[in-house]
C-alpha atoms as one frame of an Amber mdcrd trajectory, in Angstrom:
protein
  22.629  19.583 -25.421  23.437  16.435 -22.632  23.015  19.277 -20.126  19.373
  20.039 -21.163  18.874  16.534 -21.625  19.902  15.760 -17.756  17.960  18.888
 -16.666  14.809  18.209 -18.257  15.025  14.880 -16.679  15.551  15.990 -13.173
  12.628  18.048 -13.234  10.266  15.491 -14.497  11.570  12.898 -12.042  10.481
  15.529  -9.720   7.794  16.158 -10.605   6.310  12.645 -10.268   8.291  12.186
  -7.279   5.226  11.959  -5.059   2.934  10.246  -7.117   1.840   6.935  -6.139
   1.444   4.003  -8.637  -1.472   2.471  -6.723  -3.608   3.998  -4.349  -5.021
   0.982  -2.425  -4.414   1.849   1.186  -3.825   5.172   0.719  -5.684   8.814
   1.920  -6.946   8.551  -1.850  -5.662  12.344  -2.943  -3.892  12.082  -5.933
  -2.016  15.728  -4.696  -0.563  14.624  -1.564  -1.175  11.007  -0.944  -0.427
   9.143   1.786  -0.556   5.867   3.478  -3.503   5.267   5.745  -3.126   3.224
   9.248  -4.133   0.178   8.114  -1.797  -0.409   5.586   1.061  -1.514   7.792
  -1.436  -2.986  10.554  -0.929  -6.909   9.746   1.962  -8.864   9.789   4.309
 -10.192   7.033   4.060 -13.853   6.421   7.558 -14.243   5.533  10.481 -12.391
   7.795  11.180  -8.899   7.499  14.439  -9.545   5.582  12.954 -11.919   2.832
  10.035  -9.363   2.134  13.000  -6.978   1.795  14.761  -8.835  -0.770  11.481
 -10.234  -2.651   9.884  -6.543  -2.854  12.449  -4.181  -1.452  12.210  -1.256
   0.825   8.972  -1.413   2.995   6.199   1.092   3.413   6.361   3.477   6.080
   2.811   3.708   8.512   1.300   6.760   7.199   3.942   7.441   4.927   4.172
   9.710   1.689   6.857   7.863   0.036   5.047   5.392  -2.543   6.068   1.665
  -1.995   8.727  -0.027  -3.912   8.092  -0.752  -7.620   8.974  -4.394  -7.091
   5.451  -4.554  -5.044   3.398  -4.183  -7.787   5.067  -4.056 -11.312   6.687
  -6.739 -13.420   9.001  -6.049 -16.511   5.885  -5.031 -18.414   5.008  -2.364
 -15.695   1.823  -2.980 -13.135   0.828  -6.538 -12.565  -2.074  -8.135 -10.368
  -0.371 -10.746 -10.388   2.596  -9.761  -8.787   0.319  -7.107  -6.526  -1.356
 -10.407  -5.446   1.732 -12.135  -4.687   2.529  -9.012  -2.478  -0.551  -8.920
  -0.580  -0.115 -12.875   0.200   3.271 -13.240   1.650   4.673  -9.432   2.326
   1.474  -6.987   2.729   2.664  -4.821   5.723   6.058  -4.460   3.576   4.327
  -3.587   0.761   1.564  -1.351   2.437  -1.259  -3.402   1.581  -2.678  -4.807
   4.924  -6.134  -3.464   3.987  -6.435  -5.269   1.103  -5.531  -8.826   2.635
  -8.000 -11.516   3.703  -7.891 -10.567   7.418  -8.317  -6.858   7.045 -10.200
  -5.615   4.437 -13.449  -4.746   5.890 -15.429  -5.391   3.107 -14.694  -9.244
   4.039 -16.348  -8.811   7.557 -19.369 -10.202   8.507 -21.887  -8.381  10.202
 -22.612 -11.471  13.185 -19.205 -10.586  13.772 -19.267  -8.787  17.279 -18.150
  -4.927  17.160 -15.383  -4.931  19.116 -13.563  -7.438  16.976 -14.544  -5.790
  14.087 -13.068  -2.717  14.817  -9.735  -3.999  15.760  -9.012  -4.520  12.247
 -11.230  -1.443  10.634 -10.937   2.017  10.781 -13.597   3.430  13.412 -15.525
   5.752  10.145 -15.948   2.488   8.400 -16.964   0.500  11.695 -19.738   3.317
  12.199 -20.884   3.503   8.541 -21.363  -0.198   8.355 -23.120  -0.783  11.851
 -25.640   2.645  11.500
């Protein structure tokens, strides 16, 4: 019976292995998501190390490994507040550099001249915006 137990719980940590928890500043499929650029563009306000220890192992550019838990969930499970937090002090450890102050594009003005714009948005979303 402890066998089954053990074996029905390896397959359905499997089979959530490459689900994300929050999709911000990801590709956006649910199948086979993935990190976009710009979610590891900015810098850390705190040193690589302390974002380590606050919110553990950091996002990958592009990767398909979902950030650590500790970037977005509390001991009641997902929290904006603790997302927030994230996004603050350690947003390229967490993955969330599109979602901070400086980057998300929805923030930009349009006086802003173009080639400053793009530096910090994706060239589909500089063209969508400016056409």
């Amino acid at each position: 019976m402890l066998r089954l137990v053990v074996v029905c719980s390896a397959l359905v940590s499997s089979a959530f292995a490459g689900a994300f928890t929050d999709m911000n500043c990801t590709n956006g499929d649910s199948t086979t998501p993935k990190f976009v650029a710009t979610a590891t563009i900015c810098e850390d306000k705190y040193a690589t190390a302390t974002c380590a220890q606050l919110f553990g192992t950091a996002v990958v550019a592009e990767g398909t490994t979902d950030r650590d838990a500790k970037c977005n969930t509390d001991a009641n499970g997902i929290s904006e507040d603790v997302k927030q937090l994230a996004i603050s002090t350690c947003p390229k450890s967490c993955g969330y550099c599109c979602e901070s102050a400086e980057y998300k594009c929805a923030n930009k003005q349009c006086e802003i001249h173009i080639h400053t714009f793009s530096r910090h948005c994706p060239p589909r979303r500089v063209s969508r915006i400016f056409i």
